[in-house]
C-alpha positions as protocol buffer text, in pm:
chain_id: "A"
residue {
  index: 1
  type: UNK
  ca { x: 5699 y: 4584 z: -1108 }
}
residue {
  index: 2
  type: UNK
  ca { x: 5940 y: 4874 z: -1124 }
}
residue {
  index: 3
  type: UNK
  ca { x: 6280 y: 4944 z: -1275 }
}
residue {
  index: 4
  type: UNK
  ca { x: 6504 y: 5242 z: -1207 }
}
residue {
  index: 5
  type: UNK
  ca { x: 6658 y: 5412 z: -1510 }
}
residue {
  index: 6
  type: UNK
  ca { x: 7001 y: 5572 z: -1483 }
}
residue {
  index: 7
  type: UNK
  ca { x: 7044 y: 5821 z: -1766 }
}
residue {
  index: 8
  type: UNK
  ca { x: 7403 y: 5837 z: -1894 }
}
residue {
  index: 9
  type: UNK
  ca { x: 7378 y: 6044 z: -2213 }
}
residue {
  index: 10
  type: UNK
  ca { x: 7546 y: 6356 z: -2067 }
}
residue {
  index: 11
  type: UNK
  ca { x: 7849 y: 6144 z: -1975 }
}
residue {
  index: 12
  type: UNK
  ca { x: 7882 y: 5813 z: -2159 }
}
residue {
  index: 13
  type: UNK
  ca { x: 7664 y: 5938 z: -2441 }
}
residue {
  index: 14
  type: UNK
  ca { x: 7883 y: 6236 z: -2524 }
}
residue {
  index: 15
  type: UNK
  ca { x: 8232 y: 6127 z: -2419 }
}
residue {
  index: 16
  type: UNK
  ca { x: 8320 y: 5954 z: -2748 }
}
residue {
  index: 17
  type: UNK
  ca { x: 8176 y: 6219 z: -2981 }
}
residue {
  index: 18
  type: UNK
  ca { x: 8424 y: 6399 z: -3205 }
}
residue {
  index: 19
  type: UNK
  ca { x: 8223 y: 6722 z: -3232 }
}
residue {
  index: 20
  type: UNK
  ca { x: 8272 y: 6941 z: -2922 }
}
residue {
  index: 21
  type: UNK
  ca { x: 7940 y: 6999 z: -2746 }
}
residue {
  index: 22
  type: UNK
  ca { x: 7907 y: 7339 z: -2576 }
}
residue {
  index: 23
  type: UNK
  ca { x: 7827 y: 7340 z: -2206 }
}
residue {
  index: 24
  type: UNK
  ca { x: 7500 y: 7522 z: -2270 }
}
residue {
  index: 25
  type: UNK
  ca { x: 7384 y: 7241 z: -2501 }
}
residue {
  index: 26
  type: UNK
  ca { x: 7475 y: 6979 z: -2241 }
}
residue {
  index: 27
  type: UNK
  ca { x: 7268 y: 7164 z: -1983 }
}
residue {
  index: 28
  type: UNK
  ca { x: 6975 y: 7192 z: -2225 }
}
residue {
  index: 29
  type: UNK
  ca { x: 6993 y: 6814 z: -2275 }
}
residue {
  index: 30
  type: UNK
  ca { x: 6996 y: 6765 z: -1899 }
}
residue {
  index: 31
  type: UNK
  ca { x: 6695 y: 6994 z: -1855 }
}
residue {
  index: 32
  type: UNK
  ca { x: 6493 y: 6781 z: -2099 }
}
residue {
  index: 33
  type: UNK
  ca { x: 6594 y: 6463 z: -1918 }
}
residue {
  index: 34
  type: UNK
  ca { x: 6486 y: 6607 z: -1583 }
}
residue {
  index: 35
  type: UNK
  ca { x: 6157 y: 6734 z: -1727 }
}
residue {
  index: 36
  type: UNK
  ca { x: 6083 y: 6383 z: -1856 }
}
residue {
  index: 37
  type: UNK
  ca { x: 6107 y: 6240 z: -1505 }
}
residue {
  index: 38
  type: UNK
  ca { x: 6457 y: 6094 z: -1496 }
}
residue {
  index: 39
  type: UNK
  ca { x: 6583 y: 6110 z: -1138 }
}
residue {
  index: 40
  type: UNK
  ca { x: 6929 y: 5954 z: -1152 }
}
residue {
  index: 41
  type: UNK
  ca { x: 7153 y: 6112 z: -1412 }
}
residue {
  index: 42
  type: UNK
  ca { x: 7523 y: 6056 z: -1476 }
}
residue {
  index: 43
  type: UNK
  ca { x: 7601 y: 6417 z: -1557 }
}
residue {
  index: 44
  type: UNK
  ca { x: 7975 y: 6407 z: -1628 }
}
residue {
  index: 45
  type: UNK
  ca { x: 8303 y: 6239 z: -1543 }
}
residue {
  index: 46
  type: UNK
  ca { x: 8590 y: 6376 z: -1342 }
}
residue {
  index: 47
  type: UNK
  ca { x: 8874 y: 6235 z: -1549 }
}
residue {
  index: 48
  type: UNK
  ca { x: 9182 y: 6382 z: -1714 }
}
residue {
  index: 49
  type: UNK
  ca { x: 9046 y: 6638 z: -1962 }
}
residue {
  index: 50
  type: UNK
  ca { x: 9334 y: 6570 z: -2198 }
}
residue {
  index: 51
  type: UNK
  ca { x: 9216 y: 6211 z: -2234 }
}
residue {
  index: 52
  type: UNK
  ca { x: 8843 y: 6292 z: -2259 }
}
residue {
  index: 53
  type: UNK
  ca { x: 8827 y: 6653 z: -2384 }
}
residue {
  index: 54
  type: UNK
  ca { x: 8451 y: 6636 z: -2440 }
}
residue {
  index: 55
  type: UNK
  ca { x: 8404 y: 6637 z: -2060 }
}
residue {
  index: 56
  type: UNK
  ca { x: 8665 y: 6899 z: -1974 }
}
residue {
  index: 57
  type: UNK
  ca { x: 8385 y: 7124 z: -1849 }
}
residue {
  index: 58
  type: UNK
  ca { x: 8283 y: 6886 z: -1568 }
}
residue {
  index: 59
  type: UNK
  ca { x: 8298 y: 7152 z: -1296 }
}
residue {
  index: 60
  type: UNK
  ca { x: 8106 y: 7405 z: -1504 }
}
residue {
  index: 61
  type: UNK
  ca { x: 7831 y: 7153 z: -1579 }
}
residue {
  index: 62
  type: UNK
  ca { x: 7812 y: 7048 z: -1214 }
}
residue {
  index: 63
  type: UNK
  ca { x: 7787 y: 7408 z: -1095 }
}
residue {
  index: 64
  type: UNK
  ca { x: 7478 y: 7466 z: -1308 }
}
residue {
  index: 65
  type: UNK
  ca { x: 7286 y: 7146 z: -1240 }
}
residue {
  index: 66
  type: UNK
  ca { x: 6931 y: 7188 z: -1108 }
}
residue {
  index: 67
  type: UNK
  ca { x: 6944 y: 7061 z: -753 }
}
residue {
  index: 68
  type: UNK
  ca { x: 6682 y: 6896 z: -537 }
}
residue {
  index: 69
  type: UNK
  ca { x: 6489 y: 6651 z: -757 }
}
residue {
  index: 70
  type: UNK
  ca { x: 6773 y: 6448 z: -907 }
}
residue {
  index: 71
  type: UNK
  ca { x: 7057 y: 6238 z: -772 }
}
residue {
  index: 72
  type: UNK
  ca { x: 7356 y: 6356 z: -973 }
}
residue {
  index: 73
  type: UNK
  ca { x: 7627 y: 6102 z: -1053 }
}
residue {
  index: 74
  type: UNK
  ca { x: 7988 y: 6167 z: -1149 }
}
residue {
  index: 75
  type: UNK
  ca { x: 8216 y: 5899 z: -1286 }
}
residue {
  index: 76
  type: UNK
  ca { x: 8559 y: 5883 z: -1124 }
}
residue {
  index: 77
  type: UNK
  ca { x: 8862 y: 5664 z: -1183 }
}
residue {
  index: 78
  type: UNK
  ca { x: 9095 y: 5773 z: -902 }
}
residue {
  index: 79
  type: UNK
  ca { x: 9117 y: 5978 z: -585 }
}
residue {
  index: 80
  type: UNK
  ca { x: 9188 y: 6300 z: -775 }
}
residue {
  index: 81
  type: UNK
  ca { x: 8860 y: 6247 z: -957 }
}
residue {
  index: 82
  type: UNK
  ca { x: 8687 y: 6188 z: -624 }
}
residue {
  index: 83
  type: UNK
  ca { x: 8828 y: 6515 z: -488 }
}
residue {
  index: 84
  type: UNK
  ca { x: 8679 y: 6698 z: -786 }
}
residue {
  index: 85
  type: UNK
  ca { x: 8342 y: 6521 z: -753 }
}
residue {
  index: 86
  type: UNK
  ca { x: 8316 y: 6609 z: -384 }
}
residue {
  index: 87
  type: UNK
  ca { x: 8409 y: 6971 z: -450 }
}
residue {
  index: 88
  type: UNK
  ca { x: 8152 y: 6986 z: -730 }
}
residue {
  index: 89
  type: UNK
  ca { x: 7874 y: 6871 z: -497 }
}
residue {
  index: 90
  type: UNK
  ca { x: 7786 y: 6544 z: -667 }
}
residue {
  index: 91
  type: UNK
  ca { x: 7541 y: 6311 z: -490 }
}
residue {
  index: 92
  type: UNK
  ca { x: 7693 y: 5986 z: -614 }
}
residue {
  index: 93
  type: UNK
  ca { x: 8014 y: 5856 z: -764 }
}
residue {
  index: 94
  type: UNK
  ca { x: 8044 y: 5570 z: -1009 }
}
residue {
  index: 95
  type: UNK
  ca { x: 8387 y: 5407 z: -983 }
}
residue {
  index: 96
  type: UNK
  ca { x: 8508 y: 5186 z: -1268 }
}
residue {
  index: 97
  type: UNK
  ca { x: 8702 y: 4864 z: -1215 }
}
residue {
  index: 98
  type: UNK
  ca { x: 8787 y: 4688 z: -1541 }
}
residue {
  index: 99
  type: UNK
  ca { x: 8767 y: 4308 z: -1537 }
}
residue {
  index: 100
  type: UNK
  ca { x: 9072 y: 4254 z: -1760 }
}
residue {
  index: 101
  type: UNK
  ca { x: 9427 y: 4374 z: -1704 }
}
residue {
  index: 102
  type: UNK
  ca { x: 9493 y: 4490 z: -2061 }
}
residue {
  index: 103
  type: UNK
  ca { x: 9181 y: 4705 z: -2087 }
}
residue {
  index: 104
  type: UNK
  ca { x: 9232 y: 4833 z: -1734 }
}
residue {
  index: 105
  type: UNK
  ca { x: 9582 y: 4955 z: -1820 }
}
residue {
  index: 106
  type: UNK
  ca { x: 9453 y: 5126 z: -2136 }
}
residue {
  index: 107
  type: UNK
  ca { x: 9158 y: 5282 z: -1956 }
}
residue {
  index: 108
  type: UNK
  ca { x: 9313 y: 5372 z: -1620 }
}
residue {
  index: 109
  type: UNK
  ca { x: 9685 y: 5306 z: -1632 }
}
residue {
  index: 110
  type: UNK
  ca { x: 9672 y: 5023 z: -1376 }
}
residue {
  index: 111
  type: UNK
  ca { x: 9590 y: 4653 z: -1388 }
}
residue {
  index: 112
  type: UNK
  ca { x: 9268 y: 4511 z: -1241 }
}
residue {
  index: 113
  type: UNK
  ca { x: 9422 y: 4465 z: -897 }
}
residue {
  index: 114
  type: UNK
  ca { x: 9531 y: 4828 z: -900 }
}
residue {
  index: 115
  type: UNK
  ca { x: 9180 y: 4932 z: -999 }
}
residue {
  index: 116
  type: UNK
  ca { x: 9031 y: 4733 z: -712 }
}
residue {
  index: 117
  type: UNK
  ca { x: 9275 y: 4891 z: -467 }
}
residue {
  index: 118
  type: UNK
  ca { x: 9180 y: 5237 z: -594 }
}
residue {
  index: 119
  type: UNK
  ca { x: 8810 y: 5154 z: -557 }
}
residue {
  index: 120
  type: UNK
  ca { x: 8863 y: 5056 z: -192 }
}
residue {
  index: 121
  type: UNK
  ca { x: 9033 y: 5388 z: -116 }
}
residue {
  index: 122
  type: UNK
  ca { x: 8767 y: 5586 z: -302 }
}
residue {
  index: 123
  type: UNK
  ca { x: 8480 y: 5397 z: -138 }
}
residue {
  index: 124
  type: UNK
  ca { x: 8601 y: 5476 z: 212 }
}
residue {
  index: 125
  type: UNK
  ca { x: 8653 y: 5845 z: 138 }
}
residue {
  index: 126
  type: UNK
  ca { x: 8328 y: 5883 z: -58 }
}
residue {
  index: 127
  type: UNK
  ca { x: 8130 y: 5723 z: 223 }
}
residue {
  index: 128
  type: UNK
  ca { x: 8289 y: 5959 z: 474 }
}
residue {
  index: 129
  type: UNK
  ca { x: 8191 y: 6253 z: 251 }
}
residue {
  index: 130
  type: UNK
  ca { x: 7830 y: 6135 z: 235 }
}
residue {
  index: 131
  type: UNK
  ca { x: 7830 y: 6026 z: -128 }
}
residue {
  index: 132
  type: UNK
  ca { x: 7650 y: 5717 z: -253 }
}
residue {
  index: 133
  type: UNK
  ca { x: 7885 y: 5473 z: -427 }
}
residue {
  index: 134
  type: UNK
  ca { x: 7854 y: 5245 z: -727 }
}
residue {
  index: 135
  type: UNK
  ca { x: 8135 y: 5017 z: -837 }
}
residue {
  index: 136
  type: UNK
  ca { x: 8107 y: 4928 z: -1206 }
}
residue {
  index: 137
  type: UNK
  ca { x: 8281 y: 4616 z: -1330 }
}
residue {
  index: 138
  type: UNK
  ca { x: 8362 y: 4713 z: -1688 }
}
residue {
  index: 139
  type: UNK
  ca { x: 8422 y: 4464 z: -1969 }
}
residue {
  index: 140
  type: UNK
  ca { x: 8232 y: 4207 z: -1761 }
}
residue {
  index: 141
  type: UNK
  ca { x: 8092 y: 4044 z: -2076 }
}
residue {
  index: 142
  type: UNK
  ca { x: 8397 y: 4061 z: -2298 }
}
residue {
  index: 143
  type: UNK
  ca { x: 8718 y: 4254 z: -2363 }
}
residue {
  index: 144
  type: UNK
  ca { x: 8830 y: 4418 z: -2689 }
}
residue {
  index: 145
  type: UNK
  ca { x: 9189 y: 4312 z: -2619 }
}
residue {
  index: 146
  type: UNK
  ca { x: 9170 y: 3981 z: -2431 }
}
residue {
  index: 147
  type: UNK
  ca { x: 8850 y: 3842 z: -2581 }
}
residue {
  index: 148
  type: UNK
  ca { x: 8621 y: 3627 z: -2367 }
}
residue {
  index: 149
  type: UNK
  ca { x: 8591 y: 3714 z: -1999 }
}
residue {
  index: 150
  type: UNK
  ca { x: 8484 y: 3418 z: -1791 }
}
residue {
  index: 151
  type: UNK
  ca { x: 8215 y: 3431 z: -1526 }
}
residue {
  index: 152
  type: UNK
  ca { x: 8474 y: 3307 z: -1276 }
}
residue {
  index: 153
  type: UNK
  ca { x: 8696 y: 3607 z: -1352 }
}
residue {
  index: 154
  type: UNK
  ca { x: 8408 y: 3849 z: -1299 }
}
residue {
  index: 155
  type: UNK
  ca { x: 8307 y: 3661 z: -985 }
}
residue {
  index: 156
  type: UNK
  ca { x: 8657 y: 3717 z: -842 }
}
residue {
  index: 157
  type: UNK
  ca { x: 8642 y: 4088 z: -922 }
}
residue {
  index: 158
  type: UNK
  ca { x: 8296 y: 4121 z: -766 }
}
residue {
  index: 159
  type: UNK
  ca { x: 8412 y: 3944 z: -451 }
}
residue {
  index: 160
  type: UNK
  ca { x: 8714 y: 4173 z: -415 }
}
residue {
  index: 161
  type: UNK
  ca { x: 8505 y: 4485 z: -472 }
}
residue {
  index: 162
  type: UNK
  ca { x: 8220 y: 4381 z: -242 }
}
residue {
  index: 163
  type: UNK
  ca { x: 8436 y: 4396 z: 70 }
}
residue {
  index: 164
  type: UNK
  ca { x: 8440 y: 4776 z: 36 }
}
residue {
  index: 165
  type: UNK
  ca { x: 8060 y: 4776 z: 81 }
}
residue {
  index: 166
  type: UNK
  ca { x: 7932 y: 4953 z: -232 }
}
residue {
  index: 167
  type: UNK
  ca { x: 7582 y: 5094 z: -229 }
}
residue {
  index: 168
  type: UNK
  ca { x: 7533 y: 4945 z: -575 }
}
residue {
  index: 169
  type: UNK
  ca { x: 7713 y: 4702 z: -804 }
}
residue {
  index: 170
  type: UNK
  ca { x: 7704 y: 4765 z: -1178 }
}
residue {
  index: 171
  type: UNK
  ca { x: 7795 y: 4507 z: -1440 }
}
residue {
  index: 172
  type: UNK
  ca { x: 7890 y: 4663 z: -1771 }
}
residue {
  index: 173
  type: UNK
  ca { x: 7890 y: 4524 z: -2123 }
}
residue {
  index: 174
  type: UNK
  ca { x: 8131 y: 4796 z: -2228 }
}
residue {
  index: 175
  type: UNK
  ca { x: 8172 y: 4680 z: -2589 }
}
residue {
  index: 176
  type: UNK
  ca { x: 7830 y: 4529 z: -2652 }
}
residue {
  index: 177
  type: UNK
  ca { x: 7912 y: 4159 z: -2686 }
}
residue {
  index: 178
  type: UNK
  ca { x: 7685 y: 4015 z: -2417 }
}
residue {
  index: 179
  type: UNK
  ca { x: 7385 y: 3786 z: -2449 }
}
residue {
  index: 180
  type: UNK
  ca { x: 7107 y: 3696 z: -2202 }
}
residue {
  index: 181
  type: UNK
  ca { x: 7280 y: 3374 z: -2093 }
}
residue {
  index: 182
  type: UNK
  ca { x: 7568 y: 3584 z: -1964 }
}
residue {
  index: 183
  type: UNK
  ca { x: 7328 y: 3817 z: -1783 }
}
residue {
  index: 184
  type: UNK
  ca { x: 7183 y: 3519 z: -1600 }
}
residue {
  index: 185
  type: UNK
  ca { x: 7529 y: 3384 z: -1513 }
}
residue {
  index: 186
  type: UNK
  ca { x: 7658 y: 3717 z: -1388 }
}
residue {
  index: 187
  type: UNK
  ca { x: 7342 y: 3785 z: -1187 }
}
residue {
  index: 188
  type: UNK
  ca { x: 7397 y: 3455 z: -1009 }
}
residue {
  index: 189
  type: UNK
  ca { x: 7763 y: 3541 z: -947 }
}
residue {
  index: 190
  type: UNK
  ca { x: 7668 y: 3879 z: -803 }
}
residue {
  index: 191
  type: UNK
  ca { x: 7405 y: 3723 z: -576 }
}
residue {
  index: 192
  type: UNK
  ca { x: 7666 y: 3480 z: -445 }
}
residue {
  index: 193
  type: UNK
  ca { x: 7953 y: 3725 z: -395 }
}
residue {
  index: 194
  type: UNK
  ca { x: 7766 y: 4049 z: -311 }
}
residue {
  index: 195
  type: UNK
  ca { x: 7442 y: 3935 z: -148 }
}
residue {
  index: 196
  type: UNK
  ca { x: 7197 y: 4215 z: -81 }
}
residue {
  index: 197
  type: UNK
  ca { x: 7382 y: 4472 z: -293 }
}
residue {
  index: 198
  type: UNK
  ca { x: 7144 y: 4627 z: -549 }
}
residue {
  index: 199
  type: UNK
  ca { x: 7238 y: 4555 z: -910 }
}
residue {
  index: 200
  type: UNK
  ca { x: 7277 y: 4801 z: -1194 }
}
residue {
  index: 201
  type: UNK
  ca { x: 7337 y: 4696 z: -1553 }
}
residue {
  index: 202
  type: UNK
  ca { x: 7509 y: 4885 z: -1835 }
}
residue {
  index: 203
  type: UNK
  ca { x: 7447 y: 4754 z: -2186 }
}
residue {
  index: 204
  type: UNK
  ca { x: 7562 y: 4867 z: -2527 }
}
residue {
  index: 205
  type: UNK
  ca { x: 7374 y: 4767 z: -2839 }
}
residue {
  index: 206
  type: UNK
  ca { x: 7679 y: 4714 z: -3059 }
}
residue {
  index: 207
  type: UNK
  ca { x: 7563 y: 4371 z: -3176 }
}
residue {
  index: 208
  type: UNK
  ca { x: 7190 y: 4436 z: -3132 }
}
residue {
  index: 209
  type: UNK
  ca { x: 7160 y: 4236 z: -2809 }
}
residue {
  index: 210
  type: UNK
  ca { x: 7142 y: 4523 z: -2560 }
}
residue {
  index: 211
  type: UNK
  ca { x: 6763 y: 4532 z: -2525 }
}
residue {
  index: 212
  type: UNK
  ca { x: 6733 y: 4156 z: -2483 }
}
residue {
  index: 213
  type: UNK
  ca { x: 6997 y: 4179 z: -2212 }
}
residue {
  index: 214
  type: UNK
  ca { x: 6817 y: 4466 z: -2039 }
}
residue {
  index: 215
  type: UNK
  ca { x: 6483 y: 4286 z: -2031 }
}
residue {
  index: 216
  type: UNK
  ca { x: 6654 y: 3972 z: -1901 }
}
residue {
  index: 217
  type: UNK
  ca { x: 6814 y: 4173 z: -1620 }
}
residue {
  index: 218
  type: UNK
  ca { x: 6478 y: 4328 z: -1528 }
}
residue {
  index: 219
  type: UNK
  ca { x: 6302 y: 3993 z: -1530 }
}
residue {
  index: 220
  type: UNK
  ca { x: 6571 y: 3834 z: -1313 }
}
residue {
  index: 221
  type: UNK
  ca { x: 6538 y: 4103 z: -1047 }
}
residue {
  index: 222
  type: UNK
  ca { x: 6192 y: 3998 z: -937 }
}
residue {
  index: 223
  type: UNK
  ca { x: 6104 y: 4205 z: -630 }
}
residue {
  index: 224
  type: UNK
  ca { x: 6463 y: 4321 z: -577 }
}
residue {
  index: 225
  type: UNK
  ca { x: 6574 y: 4672 z: -680 }
}
residue {
  index: 226
  type: UNK
  ca { x: 6741 y: 4692 z: -1020 }
}
residue {
  index: 227
  type: UNK
  ca { x: 6870 y: 4981 z: -1227 }
}
residue {
  index: 228
  type: UNK
  ca { x: 6937 y: 4995 z: -1599 }
}
residue {
  index: 229
  type: UNK
  ca { x: 7169 y: 5245 z: -1766 }
}
residue {
  index: 230
  type: UNK
  ca { x: 7057 y: 5401 z: -2092 }
}
residue {
  index: 231
  type: UNK
  ca { x: 7135 y: 5700 z: -2309 }
}
residue {
  index: 232
  type: UNK
  ca { x: 6892 y: 5930 z: -2490 }
}
residue {
  index: 233
  type: UNK
  ca { x: 6906 y: 5861 z: -2862 }
}
residue {
  index: 234
  type: UNK
  ca { x: 7131 y: 5560 z: -2806 }
}
residue {
  index: 235
  type: UNK
  ca { x: 7448 y: 5767 z: -2826 }
}
residue {
  index: 236
  type: UNK
  ca { x: 7770 y: 5670 z: -2654 }
}
residue {
  index: 237
  type: UNK
  ca { x: 8083 y: 5460 z: -2650 }
}
residue {
  index: 238
  type: UNK
  ca { x: 8415 y: 5418 z: -2472 }
}
residue {
  index: 239
  type: UNK
  ca { x: 8707 y: 5627 z: -2607 }
}
residue {
  index: 240
  type: UNK
  ca { x: 8951 y: 5351 z: -2516 }
}
residue {
  index: 241
  type: UNK
  ca { x: 8768 y: 5056 z: -2675 }
}
residue {
  index: 242
  type: UNK
  ca { x: 8807 y: 5003 z: -3052 }
}
residue {
  index: 243
  type: UNK
  ca { x: 8483 y: 5019 z: -3254 }
}
residue {
  index: 244
  type: UNK
  ca { x: 8278 y: 5109 z: -2947 }
}
residue {
  index: 245
  type: UNK
  ca { x: 7923 y: 5213 z: -3030 }
}
residue {
  index: 246
  type: UNK
  ca { x: 7620 y: 5340 z: -2851 }
}
residue {
  index: 247
  type: UNK
  ca { x: 7434 y: 5255 z: -2535 }
}
residue {
  index: 248
  type: UNK
  ca { x: 7081 y: 5126 z: -2546 }
}
residue {
  index: 249
  type: UNK
  ca { x: 6851 y: 5420 z: -2616 }
}
residue {
  index: 250
  type: UNK
  ca { x: 6650 y: 5546 z: -2321 }
}
residue {
  index: 251
  type: UNK
  ca { x: 6332 y: 5600 z: -2520 }
}
residue {
  index: 252
  type: UNK
  ca { x: 6351 y: 5254 z: -2681 }
}
residue {
  index: 253
  type: UNK
  ca { x: 6418 y: 5093 z: -2343 }
}
residue {
  index: 254
  type: UNK
  ca { x: 6125 y: 5277 z: -2185 }
}
residue {
  index: 255
  type: UNK
  ca { x: 5894 y: 5154 z: -2459 }
}
residue {
  index: 256
  type: UNK
  ca { x: 6014 y: 4796 z: -2412 }
}
residue {
  index: 257
  type: UNK
  ca { x: 5977 y: 4808 z: -2034 }
}
residue {
  index: 258
  type: UNK
  ca { x: 5641 y: 4982 z: -2042 }
}
residue {
  index: 259
  type: UNK
  ca { x: 5490 y: 4731 z: -2284 }
}
residue {
  index: 260
  type: UNK
  ca { x: 5633 y: 4454 z: -2065 }
}
residue {
  index: 261
  type: UNK
  ca { x: 5453 y: 4575 z: -1753 }
}
residue {
  index: 262
  type: UNK
  ca { x: 5731 y: 4768 z: -1578 }
}
residue {
  index: 263
  type: UNK
  ca { x: 5691 y: 5107 z: -1415 }
}
residue {
  index: 264
  type: UNK
  ca { x: 5974 y: 5358 z: -1458 }
}
residue {
  index: 265
  type: UNK
  ca { x: 5817 y: 5694 z: -1375 }
}
residue {
  index: 266
  type: UNK
  ca { x: 5962 y: 5846 z: -1694 }
}
residue {
  index: 267
  type: UNK
  ca { x: 5761 y: 6012 z: -1971 }
}
residue {
  index: 268
  type: UNK
  ca { x: 5882 y: 5851 z: -2292 }
}
residue {
  index: 269
  type: UNK
  ca { x: 5696 y: 6100 z: -2513 }
}
residue {
  index: 270
  type: UNK
  ca { x: 5899 y: 6385 z: -2366 }
}
residue {
  index: 271
  type: UNK
  ca { x: 6221 y: 6221 z: -2484 }
}
residue {
  index: 272
  type: UNK
  ca { x: 6122 y: 6156 z: -2845 }
}
residue {
  index: 273
  type: UNK
  ca { x: 6222 y: 6500 z: -2982 }
}
residue {
  index: 274
  type: UNK
  ca { x: 6572 y: 6456 z: -2838 }
}
residue {
  index: 275
  type: UNK
  ca { x: 6679 y: 6221 z: -3119 }
}
residue {
  index: 276
  type: UNK
  ca { x: 6653 y: 6489 z: -3385 }
}
residue {
  index: 277
  type: UNK
  ca { x: 6808 y: 6752 z: -3159 }
}
residue {
  index: 278
  type: UNK
  ca { x: 7104 y: 6529 z: -3077 }
}
residue {
  index: 279
  type: UNK
  ca { x: 7151 y: 6436 z: -3442 }
}
residue {
  index: 280
  type: UNK
  ca { x: 7176 y: 6802 z: -3536 }
}
residue {
  index: 281
  type: UNK
  ca { x: 7407 y: 6878 z: -3247 }
}
residue {
  index: 282
  type: UNK
  ca { x: 7643 y: 6588 z: -3316 }
}
residue {
  index: 283
  type: UNK
  ca { x: 7628 y: 6599 z: -3695 }
}
residue {
  index: 284
  type: UNK
  ca { x: 7506 y: 6243 z: -3748 }
}
residue {
  index: 285
  type: UNK
  ca { x: 7197 y: 6027 z: -3714 }
}
residue {
  index: 286
  type: UNK
  ca { x: 7150 y: 5877 z: -3369 }
}
residue {
  index: 287
  type: UNK
  ca { x: 7072 y: 5504 z: -3327 }
}
residue {
  index: 288
  type: UNK
  ca { x: 6746 y: 5527 z: -3129 }
}
residue {
  index: 289
  type: UNK
  ca { x: 6448 y: 5384 z: -3319 }
}
residue {
  index: 290
  type: UNK
  ca { x: 6135 y: 5488 z: -3131 }
}
residue {
  index: 291
  type: UNK
  ca { x: 6138 y: 5847 z: -3253 }
}
residue {
  index: 292
  type: UNK
  ca { x: 6094 y: 5725 z: -3610 }
}
residue {
  index: 293
  type: UNK
  ca { x: 5779 y: 5524 z: -3552 }
}
residue {
  index: 294
  type: UNK
  ca { x: 5642 y: 5669 z: -3228 }
}
residue {
  index: 295
  type: UNK
  ca { x: 5483 y: 5502 z: -2931 }
}
residue {
  index: 296
  type: UNK
  ca { x: 5213 y: 5241 z: -2977 }
}
residue {
  index: 297
  type: UNK
  ca { x: 4929 y: 5284 z: -2916 }
}
residue {
  index: 298
  type: UNK
  ca { x: 4930 y: 5662 z: -2911 }
}
residue {
  index: 299
  type: UNK
  ca { x: 5022 y: 5972 z: -3101 }
}
residue {
  index: 300
  type: UNK
  ca { x: 5317 y: 5977 z: -3335 }
}
residue {
  index: 301
  type: UNK
  ca { x: 5612 y: 6208 z: -3250 }
}
């Protein structure tokens, strides 16, 4: 059994951090991720730098990425972002459509229908430019402003997005409220409305359910391709969601998957020193747990 890991620490991991991270430190982080075997990395986002100043150096980061072994992903919210991603030579774009109108307006300045319309325009242009596309349905498990998000609502959003033929569909627990029962329900909705489209899952561990959700998603995939987002050290959060906290930690996820019989192709030991490095860089302890105890069985970090 195999699971693909999409590393998001250079983008989602850093975007909500108050301490500015120099470009050189971002590239050093990326080098460690590549050396550990990660082959799909969300390197930055091409959004308004005034709204997400931590990622204002998107073009500079992109220009210095090591090319050839990794598929580099840029997050975009609109066609201007797509223009920048194409010019920067990204391999993939991840386009966000928020499942609730209130959060969508706060995040992107349009309601959900407007986000879906933007995704359709971006998908057509990205495909013509030779970029792989992912559409991410954000707040699919719950909204910080509207509360519960029903499976039927997410099903409608998936159906509307699927007509633009994404290469991948991501379902995101943006604020970390989801539980395995929701993973199962949303997987069934995706299978019904976007048959044959590979699934990607984005979990936050805000309420300590992220790893249970990730393992559920992997188990549900069976022989079908599945990707899981994670962030080194467990850093991350959405700047536009109150009380947003970190993603599931890549090293902790790798340990869980490896002990559960899944192949990922990533060297977990190579990631363990990152926790301390990130803590020093960001000025606070990072949430990841594996670096404290080490892998089992095996040498301690």
